[in-house]
Each structure stands twice: as C-alpha cells, then as structure tokens.
Amino acid sequence: MSKQNETPPKRNIWKKILLFFSITLILAFLGSGIWLFFYLKKNILVKEVVFSGNQHLKEEELHELLKVKKGDPLYSIPLKQMHKNLKQSPWIKDVIIRKEVNGVILIKITESFPVAILFRQGKSYLVDNSGIILEEIQELPVVFLPVITEIDPDKNVAAFKEALAFIRLLNEKRLLAYSGQLEIFGKTPDELAIKADDLLIKIGSGDYEKKLERLGKIKEEIKAKDIIVDYIDLRFSDQVIVKPMNR
C-alpha cells in the first residue's frame, strides 16, 4: 500500500474533535447570551427613576419628558431615546443616564443657566449664555439679570452675539459695577450700547475688557469733577468721549 492511501494521523482526528467542541461551545455561549438578553428585556422592570442635578425643572416635569413609568421593561427602552426625550427641554444642557440591574434608572441632569432677559415683540424671555431661549416669563424675576432690548436674535444676529459676549465677560470679570438694571441694545455691533444706573455708554463691539477698564478710570474723573454726563463713548481705541449734559 502506498503512503498516499494511509489513514490520517491520530492528531488530525483530535484537531477535528477539538474544533467541533469549540464551535459547539461558542454557539452555546451565543445562545445563552441571546436568551439572557431577551429574558432581561422582558422580566426586569423599572422600579424607580432617580433624578439629580435639577434646580429649575421639577421631577414631575422630568418624568413627563422622559416618558418612562414604573413597571415598564427596563431594557426595552433605549438610552438614546431617553436622552432625546429629556433634551426636548431647553433647560437641559446635558444628561447622563445609567440603568441598574435592580431596576433603578439614575439620571444626572446639567441645567442651562439664565444670564439675561430678552425683550422681543412685547414678550420677555430668559436666555442662556449661548442665546438659547429657555422660557417665556410673565413677570420679571427678582434678580439683577442684564436686559437685552431692541435686538432681534433672528434679524440682528451679529449684534445679539456681541451682546452675549459682553454679558459673558461681565459674569467672568465683574468689571462693571451697577446697582440697578443693566440694559443692552443696538441693532448692529457698532451701535451696541449699555445703560447702567441711567448712564448711557456706547460700547461698540470687541475689546470689552479694555473698554471697561477705561470706563472705570473715566468714571472716577467724572465723579471728582462733578460732571453730569449725557453719554460716554468707548468705541474708539485711542480715546474716550464724554458728552456732558446741557444744563
């Protein structure tokens, strides 16, 4: 008998047996995983939803947005859909959701923070530092928020962005002291002006920190000389214009 017709070595048989059992074991694991997935999806129910980080939004409002009830199948509700449901509220800046195997859903909310009041078409709105309208307000809140007037976010886009940039600087640096209401207006960036404690200041666009530093110095001189001011113009880089009030 030639070598070509000889029976394969025993080790080749053991390799086939090992391969067979490996494939069988893999299929068993896959089957168990699929079974476990559908079991969990069907049998683990929502026991509780725990919210944290919310200051403005009430839990009732969050539950209404989430659209998840106690007793719903925990793993049949996609995290992506829950995230999308909550983000329908402009107050929710970011959200982290975690499902626990005991049926508890943990939701950490990061809310937007109002930085100004926008007067638009006879109505008042709270806006965040990105210019997103958070909600309409019926009565002015008892807080000293800057008020943006005469600037339409849709028609005066550039001026609105500059007004927000100015407000962000005020919040970061606290370079302008005022005891009453601060009003910001101007239909173009070059026309941007503020009114603080009845003092009109033409601020223009950009370099707000330097302009406010110059304003602090000139206000000291005005106070020392007892000048009644019509307006102060800070729009020029090399000078400050002080227009006295006609007596």
Short mmCIF file of C-alpha atoms in Angstrom, two decimals:
data_model
loop_
_atom_site.label_atom_id
_atom_site.label_comp_id
_atom_site.label_asym_id
_atom_site.label_seq_id
_atom_site.Cartn_x
_atom_site.Cartn_y
_atom_site.Cartn_z
CA MET A 1 0.00 0.00 0.00
CA SER A 2 1.36 3.41 -0.93
CA LYS A 3 1.81 6.23 1.62
CA GLN A 4 -0.90 8.27 -0.15
CA ASN A 5 -3.61 5.73 0.92
CA GLU A 6 -2.58 5.59 4.59
CA THR A 7 -5.05 6.59 7.39
CA PRO A 8 -4.54 10.24 8.62
CA PRO A 9 -2.52 10.54 11.82
CA LYS A 10 -4.44 10.47 15.09
CA ARG A 11 -3.56 14.09 15.86
CA ASN A 12 -5.62 15.26 12.85
CA ILE A 13 -8.65 13.44 14.27
CA TRP A 14 -8.20 15.12 17.65
CA LYS A 15 -7.94 18.52 15.92
CA LYS A 16 -11.31 17.94 14.25
CA ILE A 17 -12.86 16.82 17.53
CA LEU A 18 -11.45 19.88 19.32
CA LEU A 19 -12.72 22.18 16.55
CA PHE A 20 -16.18 20.61 16.79
CA PHE A 21 -16.39 21.10 20.55
CA SER A 22 -15.05 24.69 20.25
CA ILE A 23 -17.72 25.60 17.73
CA THR A 24 -20.37 23.90 19.87
CA LEU A 25 -19.21 25.81 22.96
CA ILE A 26 -19.23 29.15 21.10
CA LEU A 27 -22.73 28.51 19.79
CA ALA A 28 -23.87 27.57 23.31
CA PHE A 29 -22.47 30.83 24.70
CA LEU A 30 -24.13 32.83 21.93
CA GLY A 31 -27.42 31.09 22.52
CA SER A 32 -27.21 31.70 26.27
CA GLY A 33 -26.37 35.36 25.68
CA ILE A 34 -29.35 35.81 23.35
CA TRP A 35 -31.63 34.04 25.82
CA LEU A 36 -30.32 36.17 28.70
CA PHE A 37 -30.81 39.36 26.67
CA PHE A 38 -34.46 38.61 25.93
CA TYR A 39 -35.04 37.43 29.49
CA LEU A 40 -33.67 40.66 30.95
CA LYS A 41 -35.53 42.73 28.39
CA LYS A 42 -38.81 41.14 29.33
CA ASN A 43 -38.54 40.43 33.06
CA ILE A 44 -36.56 43.29 34.66
CA LEU A 45 -38.93 46.18 35.25
CA VAL A 46 -38.34 49.81 36.19
CA LYS A 47 -38.64 50.15 39.96
CA GLU A 48 -37.54 53.75 40.37
CA VAL A 49 -36.19 56.75 38.42
CA VAL A 50 -33.78 58.90 40.42
CA PHE A 51 -33.00 62.42 39.14
CA SER A 52 -30.15 64.59 40.41
CA GLY A 53 -28.70 67.97 39.48
CA ASN A 54 -32.01 69.59 38.52
CA GLN A 55 -32.60 73.01 40.07
CA HIS A 56 -35.20 74.67 37.86
CA LEU A 57 -37.07 71.68 36.47
CA LYS A 58 -39.32 69.77 38.85
CA GLU A 59 -39.30 65.97 38.96
CA GLU A 60 -42.86 65.90 37.64
CA GLU A 61 -41.71 67.80 34.54
CA LEU A 62 -38.74 65.46 34.09
CA HIS A 63 -40.94 62.36 34.35
CA GLU A 64 -43.27 63.84 31.75
CA LEU A 65 -40.35 64.45 29.38
CA LEU A 66 -38.75 61.05 30.00
CA LYS A 67 -41.91 59.08 29.18
CA VAL A 68 -40.81 56.13 31.35
CA LYS A 69 -43.11 54.77 34.03
CA LYS A 70 -42.62 52.45 36.97
CA GLY A 71 -43.24 48.90 35.78
CA ASP A 72 -42.01 49.45 32.22
CA PRO A 73 -39.49 46.85 30.95
CA LEU A 74 -36.10 48.32 31.85
CA TYR A 75 -34.10 47.12 28.85
CA SER A 76 -36.77 47.70 26.22
CA ILE A 77 -36.27 51.48 26.50
CA PRO A 78 -33.19 52.62 24.52
CA LEU A 79 -30.89 55.05 26.32
CA LYS A 80 -30.68 57.10 23.13
CA GLN A 81 -34.45 57.63 23.12
CA MET A 82 -34.49 58.56 26.81
CA HIS A 83 -31.72 61.08 26.18
CA LYS A 84 -33.62 62.53 23.22
CA ASN A 85 -36.83 62.83 25.24
CA LEU A 86 -35.14 64.79 28.03
CA LYS A 87 -33.24 67.07 25.65
CA GLN A 88 -36.54 68.41 24.35
CA SER A 89 -36.36 70.88 27.22
CA PRO A 90 -34.02 73.82 26.51
CA TRP A 91 -33.27 73.89 30.24
CA ILE A 92 -31.40 70.58 29.96
CA LYS A 93 -27.88 71.25 28.75
CA ASP A 94 -26.55 67.73 29.28
CA VAL A 95 -27.75 64.45 30.76
CA ILE A 96 -26.11 61.19 31.86
CA ILE A 97 -28.33 58.10 32.17
CA ARG A 98 -27.42 54.79 33.80
CA LYS A 99 -29.59 51.69 34.18
CA GLU A 100 -29.03 49.43 37.17
CA VAL A 101 -29.85 45.70 37.07
CA ASN A 102 -32.03 46.18 40.15
CA GLY A 103 -34.47 48.22 38.04
CA VAL A 104 -33.31 51.69 39.10
CA ILE A 105 -32.58 54.35 36.46
CA LEU A 106 -30.10 57.02 37.59
CA ILE A 107 -30.27 60.31 35.67
CA LYS A 108 -27.86 63.19 36.27
CA ILE A 109 -29.09 66.50 34.86
CA THR A 110 -26.94 69.51 33.95
CA GLU A 111 -29.21 72.51 33.54
CA SER A 112 -28.64 75.63 31.50
CA PHE A 113 -28.21 78.85 33.46
CA PRO A 114 -30.08 82.06 32.54
CA VAL A 115 -27.73 85.01 32.03
CA ALA A 116 -30.05 87.64 30.56
CA ILE A 117 -33.61 88.67 29.85
CA LEU A 118 -34.53 89.19 26.20
CA PHE A 119 -37.33 91.63 25.35
CA ARG A 120 -38.76 90.61 21.99
CA GLN A 121 -42.05 91.59 20.35
CA GLY A 122 -43.58 92.66 23.63
CA LYS A 123 -42.61 89.48 25.48
CA SER A 124 -39.83 88.63 27.93
CA TYR A 125 -37.66 85.52 27.77
CA LEU A 126 -34.86 84.02 29.82
CA VAL A 127 -31.81 83.18 27.68
CA ASP A 128 -28.61 81.27 28.45
CA ASN A 129 -25.06 82.29 27.53
CA SER A 130 -25.44 80.73 24.06
CA GLY A 131 -28.55 82.76 23.33
CA ILE A 132 -30.93 79.81 23.63
CA ILE A 133 -34.37 80.87 24.82
CA LEU A 134 -35.13 78.89 27.96
CA GLU A 135 -38.68 80.03 28.59
CA GLU A 136 -41.06 82.96 28.43
CA ILE A 137 -41.52 84.81 31.69
CA GLN A 138 -44.73 86.52 32.70
CA GLU A 139 -43.21 88.61 35.48
CA LEU A 140 -39.65 89.85 35.76
CA PRO A 141 -37.77 87.73 38.31
CA VAL A 142 -36.27 89.35 41.38
CA VAL A 143 -32.71 89.01 40.08
CA PHE A 144 -30.37 91.53 38.55
CA LEU A 145 -30.03 89.99 35.10
CA PRO A 146 -28.92 92.17 32.17
CA VAL A 147 -31.78 93.05 29.83
CA ILE A 148 -31.35 92.83 26.05
CA THR A 149 -33.70 95.17 24.17
CA GLU A 150 -34.10 96.34 20.57
CA ILE A 151 -32.05 93.35 19.36
CA ASP A 152 -33.85 90.66 17.39
CA PRO A 153 -31.84 87.38 17.53
CA ASP A 154 -33.09 86.48 14.02
CA LYS A 155 -32.67 89.88 12.31
CA ASN A 156 -29.75 91.32 14.30
CA VAL A 157 -27.68 88.15 14.60
CA ALA A 158 -24.25 89.82 14.88
CA ALA A 159 -25.44 92.36 17.45
CA PHE A 160 -27.09 89.61 19.51
CA LYS A 161 -23.85 87.58 19.54
CA GLU A 162 -21.88 90.64 20.65
CA ALA A 163 -24.37 91.37 23.43
CA LEU A 164 -23.98 87.80 24.71
CA ALA A 165 -20.18 88.07 24.51
CA PHE A 166 -20.35 91.25 26.58
CA ILE A 167 -22.59 89.56 29.17
CA ARG A 168 -20.22 86.58 29.40
CA LEU A 169 -17.36 88.94 30.16
CA LEU A 170 -19.40 90.70 32.83
CA ASN A 171 -20.11 87.37 34.51
CA GLU A 172 -16.46 86.29 34.36
CA LYS A 173 -14.66 89.52 35.26
CA ARG A 174 -17.18 91.67 37.18
CA LEU A 175 -15.61 94.81 35.68
CA LEU A 176 -18.77 96.92 35.72
CA ALA A 177 -20.48 97.88 38.96
CA TYR A 178 -24.13 98.90 38.87
CA SER A 179 -26.86 98.90 41.47
CA GLY A 180 -29.98 98.81 39.31
CA GLN A 181 -30.83 97.37 35.92
CA LEU A 182 -28.34 96.93 33.10
CA GLU A 183 -29.82 97.36 29.63
CA ILE A 184 -28.07 96.35 26.40
CA PHE A 185 -29.28 97.50 22.98
CA GLY A 186 -28.17 98.33 19.44
CA LYS A 187 -29.19 96.85 16.09
CA THR A 188 -25.60 96.44 14.83
CA PRO A 189 -22.36 95.57 16.67
CA ASP A 190 -21.02 99.12 16.16
CA GLU A 191 -24.20 100.57 17.65
CA LEU A 192 -24.08 98.37 20.73
CA ALA A 193 -24.67 100.40 23.88
CA ILE A 194 -25.46 99.81 27.52
CA LYS A 195 -27.38 101.78 30.10
CA ALA A 196 -26.29 101.20 33.68
CA ASP A 197 -27.83 103.21 36.52
CA ASP A 198 -29.16 105.74 33.95
CA LEU A 199 -25.67 106.23 32.48
CA LEU A 200 -25.58 105.69 28.69
CA ILE A 201 -22.36 104.05 27.47
CA LYS A 202 -21.67 103.42 23.79
CA ILE A 203 -19.60 100.25 23.88
CA GLY A 204 -19.43 99.04 20.26
CA SER A 205 -18.01 95.58 19.56
CA GLY A 206 -14.97 93.73 20.89
CA ASP A 207 -12.19 94.60 23.38
CA TYR A 208 -14.77 94.81 26.16
CA GLU A 209 -12.32 94.21 28.98
CA LYS A 210 -10.07 97.11 27.93
CA LYS A 211 -13.08 99.35 27.34
CA LEU A 212 -14.50 98.66 30.78
CA GLU A 213 -11.11 99.32 32.38
CA ARG A 214 -11.04 102.72 30.64
CA LEU A 215 -14.61 103.30 31.80
CA GLY A 216 -13.62 102.72 35.42
CA LYS A 217 -10.90 105.35 35.21
CA ILE A 218 -13.03 107.96 33.44
CA LYS A 219 -15.91 107.49 35.92
CA GLU A 220 -13.53 108.40 38.74
CA GLU A 221 -12.62 111.63 36.94
CA ILE A 222 -16.27 112.43 36.23
CA LYS A 223 -17.13 111.94 39.88
CA ALA A 224 -14.21 114.08 41.02
CA LYS A 225 -15.20 116.95 38.68
CA ASP A 226 -18.92 116.54 39.44
CA ILE A 227 -19.87 116.38 35.74
CA ILE A 228 -23.41 115.46 34.72
CA VAL A 229 -22.95 113.15 31.74
CA ASP A 230 -25.21 112.68 28.72
CA TYR A 231 -23.23 109.66 27.46
CA ILE A 232 -19.77 108.10 27.37
CA ASP A 233 -18.40 106.72 24.09
CA LEU A 234 -15.83 103.90 24.39
CA ARG A 235 -15.89 102.73 20.79
CA PHE A 236 -12.51 104.26 19.89
CA SER A 237 -9.27 102.53 20.86
CA ASP A 238 -7.26 105.72 21.50
CA GLN A 239 -9.78 107.97 23.22
CA VAL A 240 -12.84 108.19 25.44
CA ILE A 241 -15.54 110.68 24.56
CA VAL A 242 -17.54 112.17 27.42
CA LYS A 243 -20.58 114.18 26.35
CA PRO A 244 -21.69 116.46 29.21
CA MET A 245 -25.38 117.07 29.77
CA ASN A 246 -26.61 120.51 28.75
CA ARG A 247 -27.75 122.35 31.87
#
